[in-house]
Short mmCIF file of N, CA and C in Angstrom, two decimals:
data_model
loop_
_atom_site.label_atom_id
_atom_site.label_comp_id
_atom_site.label_asym_id
_atom_site.label_seq_id
_atom_site.Cartn_x
_atom_site.Cartn_y
_atom_site.Cartn_z
N VAL A 184 136.94 331.07 4.13
CA VAL A 184 136.27 331.96 5.07
C VAL A 184 135.47 331.12 6.06
N GLN A 185 135.58 331.46 7.31
CA GLN A 185 134.82 330.77 8.34
C GLN A 185 134.20 331.79 9.29
N LEU A 186 132.93 331.60 9.56
CA LEU A 186 132.21 332.43 10.52
C LEU A 186 131.73 331.53 11.65
N VAL A 187 132.08 331.87 12.87
CA VAL A 187 131.72 331.04 14.01
C VAL A 187 130.94 331.87 15.03
N GLU A 188 129.68 331.48 15.21
CA GLU A 188 128.82 332.20 16.16
C GLU A 188 128.91 331.58 17.54
N SER A 189 128.63 332.40 18.54
CA SER A 189 128.53 331.93 19.92
C SER A 189 127.64 332.89 20.69
N GLY A 190 127.25 332.47 21.89
CA GLY A 190 126.48 333.35 22.75
C GLY A 190 125.01 333.04 22.86
N GLY A 191 124.53 332.09 22.07
CA GLY A 191 123.12 331.73 22.17
C GLY A 191 122.84 331.00 23.47
N GLY A 192 121.56 330.77 23.73
CA GLY A 192 121.18 330.07 24.94
C GLY A 192 119.70 330.19 25.21
N SER A 193 119.31 329.80 26.40
CA SER A 193 117.90 329.87 26.82
C SER A 193 117.75 330.93 27.89
N VAL A 194 116.80 331.83 27.68
CA VAL A 194 116.54 332.89 28.64
C VAL A 194 115.04 333.08 28.79
N GLN A 195 114.65 333.73 29.85
CA GLN A 195 113.25 334.07 30.05
C GLN A 195 112.95 335.39 29.34
N ALA A 196 111.69 335.57 29.03
CA ALA A 196 111.26 336.82 28.40
C ALA A 196 111.71 338.01 29.24
N GLY A 197 112.20 339.02 28.54
CA GLY A 197 112.72 340.20 29.21
C GLY A 197 114.21 340.15 29.44
N GLY A 198 114.80 339.00 29.21
CA GLY A 198 116.23 338.83 29.43
C GLY A 198 117.07 339.34 28.28
N SER A 199 118.39 339.16 28.42
CA SER A 199 119.34 339.65 27.43
C SER A 199 120.35 338.57 27.07
N LEU A 200 120.86 338.70 25.85
CA LEU A 200 121.95 337.85 25.37
C LEU A 200 122.81 338.68 24.43
N ARG A 201 124.08 338.30 24.32
CA ARG A 201 124.94 338.93 23.33
C ARG A 201 125.54 337.84 22.46
N LEU A 202 125.26 337.91 21.18
CA LEU A 202 125.81 336.97 20.22
C LEU A 202 127.11 337.54 19.66
N SER A 203 128.04 336.64 19.38
CA SER A 203 129.31 337.02 18.76
C SER A 203 129.54 336.16 17.53
N CYS A 204 130.24 336.72 16.58
CA CYS A 204 130.59 336.00 15.36
C CYS A 204 132.02 336.36 14.99
N VAL A 205 132.90 335.38 15.06
CA VAL A 205 134.30 335.61 14.72
C VAL A 205 134.55 335.16 13.29
N ALA A 206 135.11 336.05 12.50
CA ALA A 206 135.39 335.76 11.10
C ALA A 206 136.86 335.41 10.92
N SER A 207 137.10 334.34 10.15
CA SER A 207 138.47 333.93 9.84
C SER A 207 138.66 333.99 8.33
N ALA A 208 139.87 334.35 7.93
CA ALA A 208 140.21 334.46 6.51
C ALA A 208 139.27 335.41 5.79
N PHE A 209 138.87 336.44 6.48
CA PHE A 209 137.92 337.41 5.92
C PHE A 209 138.21 338.77 6.55
N ASP A 210 138.32 339.79 5.70
CA ASP A 210 138.57 341.13 6.19
C ASP A 210 137.24 341.85 6.38
N SER A 211 136.86 342.01 7.64
CA SER A 211 135.54 342.59 7.94
C SER A 211 135.54 344.11 7.92
N ARG A 212 136.72 344.71 7.76
CA ARG A 212 136.80 346.16 7.93
C ARG A 212 135.88 346.92 7.00
N ARG A 213 135.80 346.48 5.73
CA ARG A 213 134.97 347.23 4.78
C ARG A 213 133.87 346.37 4.17
N ALA A 214 133.51 345.32 4.89
CA ALA A 214 132.51 344.40 4.37
C ALA A 214 131.17 344.57 5.07
N CYS A 215 130.12 344.29 4.34
CA CYS A 215 128.79 344.23 4.94
C CYS A 215 128.64 342.90 5.65
N MET A 216 128.15 342.95 6.88
CA MET A 216 127.89 341.74 7.64
C MET A 216 126.51 341.86 8.28
N GLY A 217 125.94 340.72 8.63
CA GLY A 217 124.61 340.80 9.20
C GLY A 217 124.26 339.60 10.07
N TRP A 218 123.19 339.78 10.80
CA TRP A 218 122.59 338.70 11.59
C TRP A 218 121.23 338.37 11.00
N PHE A 219 120.99 337.09 10.84
CA PHE A 219 119.72 336.58 10.34
C PHE A 219 119.21 335.56 11.34
N ARG A 220 117.93 335.26 11.24
CA ARG A 220 117.37 334.22 12.10
C ARG A 220 116.33 333.41 11.34
N GLN A 221 116.16 332.19 11.80
CA GLN A 221 115.18 331.31 11.17
C GLN A 221 114.52 330.46 12.24
N ALA A 222 113.23 330.60 12.34
CA ALA A 222 112.44 329.79 13.27
C ALA A 222 111.90 328.58 12.51
N PRO A 223 111.57 327.51 13.20
CA PRO A 223 111.04 326.31 12.53
C PRO A 223 109.82 326.64 11.68
N GLY A 224 109.84 326.19 10.44
CA GLY A 224 108.71 326.40 9.55
C GLY A 224 108.63 327.78 8.94
N LYS A 225 109.62 328.62 9.23
CA LYS A 225 109.60 329.98 8.69
C LYS A 225 110.82 330.23 7.83
N GLU A 226 110.73 331.26 7.00
CA GLU A 226 111.86 331.62 6.17
C GLU A 226 112.92 332.37 6.98
N ARG A 227 114.14 332.31 6.47
CA ARG A 227 115.21 333.05 7.11
C ARG A 227 114.97 334.55 6.91
N GLU A 228 115.13 335.32 7.98
CA GLU A 228 114.88 336.75 7.90
C GLU A 228 116.04 337.53 8.47
N ALA A 229 116.24 338.72 7.93
CA ALA A 229 117.29 339.60 8.42
C ALA A 229 116.87 340.22 9.74
N VAL A 230 117.82 340.27 10.66
CA VAL A 230 117.59 340.89 11.97
C VAL A 230 118.26 342.25 12.00
N ALA A 231 119.53 342.29 11.63
CA ALA A 231 120.29 343.55 11.62
C ALA A 231 121.49 343.39 10.72
N VAL A 232 121.86 344.46 10.07
CA VAL A 232 123.01 344.43 9.17
C VAL A 232 123.86 345.67 9.41
N ILE A 233 125.14 345.55 9.06
CA ILE A 233 126.05 346.68 9.17
C ILE A 233 126.87 346.75 7.89
N GLY A 234 126.88 347.92 7.28
CA GLY A 234 127.59 348.08 6.03
C GLY A 234 129.08 348.30 6.24
N GLY A 235 129.81 348.27 5.14
CA GLY A 235 131.24 348.50 5.21
C GLY A 235 131.61 349.88 5.72
N ASP A 236 130.66 350.79 5.63
CA ASP A 236 130.89 352.15 6.11
C ASP A 236 130.46 352.32 7.56
N GLY A 237 129.99 351.22 8.17
CA GLY A 237 129.58 351.27 9.57
C GLY A 237 128.13 351.62 9.80
N ILE A 238 127.42 351.94 8.73
CA ILE A 238 126.00 352.25 8.87
C ILE A 238 125.24 350.98 9.20
N THR A 239 124.33 351.09 10.16
CA THR A 239 123.56 349.92 10.60
C THR A 239 122.09 350.07 10.25
N SER A 240 121.44 348.93 10.18
CA SER A 240 120.00 348.91 9.96
C SER A 240 119.43 347.70 10.67
N HIS A 241 118.30 347.91 11.33
CA HIS A 241 117.68 346.85 12.11
C HIS A 241 116.26 346.61 11.63
N ALA A 242 115.84 345.37 11.69
CA ALA A 242 114.47 345.04 11.34
C ALA A 242 113.51 345.74 12.31
N ASP A 243 112.34 346.09 11.81
CA ASP A 243 111.36 346.79 12.66
C ASP A 243 111.04 346.00 13.92
N SER A 244 111.02 344.68 13.80
CA SER A 244 110.62 343.83 14.92
C SER A 244 111.62 343.86 16.08
N VAL A 245 112.84 344.34 15.82
CA VAL A 245 113.86 344.34 16.88
C VAL A 245 114.38 345.74 17.20
N LYS A 246 113.91 346.74 16.50
CA LYS A 246 114.38 348.11 16.75
C LYS A 246 114.14 348.50 18.20
N GLY A 247 115.16 349.10 18.78
CA GLY A 247 115.06 349.52 20.17
C GLY A 247 115.39 348.42 21.16
N ARG A 248 115.52 347.18 20.67
CA ARG A 248 115.83 346.06 21.56
C ARG A 248 117.16 345.39 21.20
N PHE A 249 117.49 345.33 19.93
CA PHE A 249 118.72 344.69 19.47
C PHE A 249 119.65 345.76 18.89
N THR A 250 120.95 345.51 19.03
CA THR A 250 121.94 346.42 18.45
C THR A 250 123.08 345.61 17.83
N ILE A 251 123.33 345.88 16.56
CA ILE A 251 124.44 345.24 15.87
C ILE A 251 125.66 346.14 15.96
N SER A 252 126.84 345.50 16.11
CA SER A 252 128.08 346.26 16.12
C SER A 252 129.20 345.37 15.61
N LYS A 253 130.30 346.00 15.30
CA LYS A 253 131.43 345.26 14.73
C LYS A 253 132.72 345.80 15.30
N ASP A 254 133.61 344.89 15.68
CA ASP A 254 134.96 345.25 16.10
C ASP A 254 135.90 344.72 15.02
N SER A 255 136.27 345.60 14.11
CA SER A 255 137.08 345.16 12.98
C SER A 255 138.47 344.71 13.40
N ALA A 256 138.99 345.27 14.48
CA ALA A 256 140.31 344.85 14.96
C ALA A 256 140.30 343.38 15.38
N LYS A 257 139.16 342.95 15.90
CA LYS A 257 139.01 341.56 16.33
C LYS A 257 138.30 340.70 15.28
N ASN A 258 137.92 341.35 14.17
CA ASN A 258 137.19 340.63 13.12
C ASN A 258 135.95 339.94 13.69
N THR A 259 135.26 340.65 14.55
CA THR A 259 134.13 340.07 15.27
C THR A 259 132.88 340.94 15.13
N LEU A 260 131.78 340.27 14.88
CA LEU A 260 130.47 340.91 14.77
C LEU A 260 129.67 340.56 16.01
N TYR A 261 128.89 341.52 16.51
CA TYR A 261 128.11 341.31 17.72
C TYR A 261 126.64 341.62 17.47
N LEU A 262 125.80 340.99 18.29
CA LEU A 262 124.39 341.37 18.33
C LEU A 262 123.98 341.38 19.80
N GLN A 263 123.79 342.56 20.32
CA GLN A 263 123.31 342.71 21.70
C GLN A 263 121.79 342.68 21.67
N MET A 264 121.22 341.73 22.39
CA MET A 264 119.77 341.54 22.40
C MET A 264 119.26 341.76 23.82
N SER A 265 118.27 342.60 23.94
CA SER A 265 117.66 342.84 25.25
C SER A 265 116.15 342.83 25.10
N SER A 266 115.45 342.81 26.22
CA SER A 266 113.99 342.74 26.22
C SER A 266 113.51 341.62 25.31
N LEU A 267 114.13 340.48 25.43
CA LEU A 267 113.82 339.36 24.54
C LEU A 267 112.38 338.89 24.73
N LYS A 268 111.79 338.45 23.62
CA LYS A 268 110.42 337.96 23.61
C LYS A 268 110.40 336.53 23.10
N PRO A 269 109.37 335.77 23.45
CA PRO A 269 109.29 334.39 22.95
C PRO A 269 109.36 334.31 21.42
N GLU A 270 108.83 335.31 20.73
CA GLU A 270 108.87 335.30 19.27
C GLU A 270 110.27 335.54 18.70
N ASP A 271 111.24 335.85 19.56
CA ASP A 271 112.62 335.96 19.11
C ASP A 271 113.30 334.59 19.05
N THR A 272 112.63 333.57 19.51
CA THR A 272 113.19 332.22 19.49
C THR A 272 113.46 331.78 18.06
N ALA A 273 114.70 331.39 17.81
CA ALA A 273 115.12 331.00 16.45
C ALA A 273 116.58 330.59 16.47
N MET A 274 117.02 330.04 15.35
CA MET A 274 118.46 329.85 15.12
C MET A 274 118.96 331.16 14.52
N TYR A 275 120.01 331.68 15.10
CA TYR A 275 120.58 332.95 14.63
C TYR A 275 121.87 332.68 13.86
N TYR A 276 121.96 333.29 12.68
CA TYR A 276 123.10 333.09 11.80
C TYR A 276 123.83 334.40 11.55
N CYS A 277 125.13 334.29 11.49
CA CYS A 277 125.99 335.40 11.06
C CYS A 277 126.27 335.23 9.58
N ALA A 278 126.31 336.33 8.85
CA ALA A 278 126.57 336.27 7.43
C ALA A 278 127.47 337.43 7.02
N ALA A 279 128.21 337.21 5.94
CA ALA A 279 129.11 338.25 5.42
C ALA A 279 129.10 338.22 3.90
N ARG A 280 129.40 339.36 3.31
CA ARG A 280 129.44 339.40 1.85
C ARG A 280 130.68 340.15 1.39
N ASP A 281 131.08 339.84 0.15
CA ASP A 281 132.26 340.47 -0.45
C ASP A 281 131.88 341.81 -1.06
N SER A 282 131.24 342.63 -0.28
CA SER A 282 130.81 343.95 -0.72
C SER A 282 130.57 344.80 0.52
N ALA A 283 130.76 346.09 0.37
CA ALA A 283 130.50 347.00 1.48
C ALA A 283 129.04 347.43 1.55
N HIS A 284 128.31 347.17 0.46
CA HIS A 284 126.94 347.67 0.39
C HIS A 284 126.00 346.88 1.27
N ILE A 285 125.15 347.58 1.96
CA ILE A 285 124.24 346.97 2.91
C ILE A 285 123.06 346.34 2.19
N THR A 286 122.65 345.18 2.67
CA THR A 286 121.49 344.52 2.10
C THR A 286 120.84 343.64 3.15
N PHE A 287 119.52 343.48 3.05
CA PHE A 287 118.78 342.60 3.93
C PHE A 287 118.44 341.27 3.25
N ILE A 288 118.89 341.09 2.01
CA ILE A 288 118.51 339.91 1.24
C ILE A 288 119.48 338.77 1.49
N PRO A 289 119.01 337.65 2.05
CA PRO A 289 119.92 336.56 2.42
C PRO A 289 120.78 336.04 1.26
N TYR A 290 120.21 335.89 0.07
CA TYR A 290 120.99 335.26 -0.99
C TYR A 290 122.09 336.16 -1.52
N GLU A 291 122.12 337.40 -1.09
CA GLU A 291 123.20 338.31 -1.50
C GLU A 291 124.42 338.20 -0.59
N TYR A 292 124.34 337.34 0.41
CA TYR A 292 125.49 337.12 1.29
C TYR A 292 126.27 335.90 0.81
N ASP A 293 127.59 336.02 0.90
CA ASP A 293 128.48 334.99 0.34
C ASP A 293 128.88 333.93 1.35
N TYR A 294 128.89 334.27 2.63
CA TYR A 294 129.39 333.36 3.65
C TYR A 294 128.42 333.33 4.83
N TRP A 295 128.30 332.12 5.41
CA TRP A 295 127.37 331.91 6.51
C TRP A 295 128.01 331.09 7.61
N GLY A 296 127.63 331.40 8.85
CA GLY A 296 128.03 330.56 9.96
C GLY A 296 127.07 329.40 10.14
N GLN A 297 127.35 328.56 11.12
CA GLN A 297 126.51 327.38 11.37
C GLN A 297 125.29 327.70 12.24
N GLY A 298 125.31 328.84 12.89
CA GLY A 298 124.16 329.25 13.68
C GLY A 298 124.32 328.98 15.17
N THR A 299 123.60 329.76 15.94
CA THR A 299 123.54 329.57 17.39
C THR A 299 122.08 329.72 17.82
N GLN A 300 121.61 328.80 18.64
CA GLN A 300 120.20 328.76 19.00
C GLN A 300 119.88 329.75 20.13
N VAL A 301 118.82 330.50 19.94
CA VAL A 301 118.30 331.38 20.99
C VAL A 301 116.87 330.93 21.30
N THR A 302 116.62 330.64 22.56
CA THR A 302 115.29 330.21 23.00
C THR A 302 114.83 331.12 24.12
N VAL A 303 113.67 331.72 23.93
CA VAL A 303 113.11 332.65 24.92
C VAL A 303 111.80 332.06 25.44
N SER A 304 111.75 331.84 26.72
CA SER A 304 110.54 331.27 27.33
C SER A 304 109.71 332.36 28.01
N SER A 305 108.41 332.14 28.01
CA SER A 305 107.51 333.15 28.60
C SER A 305 107.33 332.94 30.10
#
């Protein structure tokens, strides 16, 4: 299984980015997948997850600003980020698990991408 993220970059506060994660050798149709982030000196935290049934859940800190979605035909996970803030600066990781059940707990995910850096300047 391989997860490859793209779409990160440097933007000013208030800007937008769309992250993508392409999954290989993995059937995303009924799997839970998620986006996590980790800032220097901080623990990895869940940003948004999508269950195998398509139900989504977003962290309170990003509700109304970020949207997770999945295109199962393309085996691709997305994170649309808008109204970005400096505190959103972090390495963003895509993750997937061999289960349809939704979870925000990082260690319950089986596969991880290498990450894509998002930097938001004020």
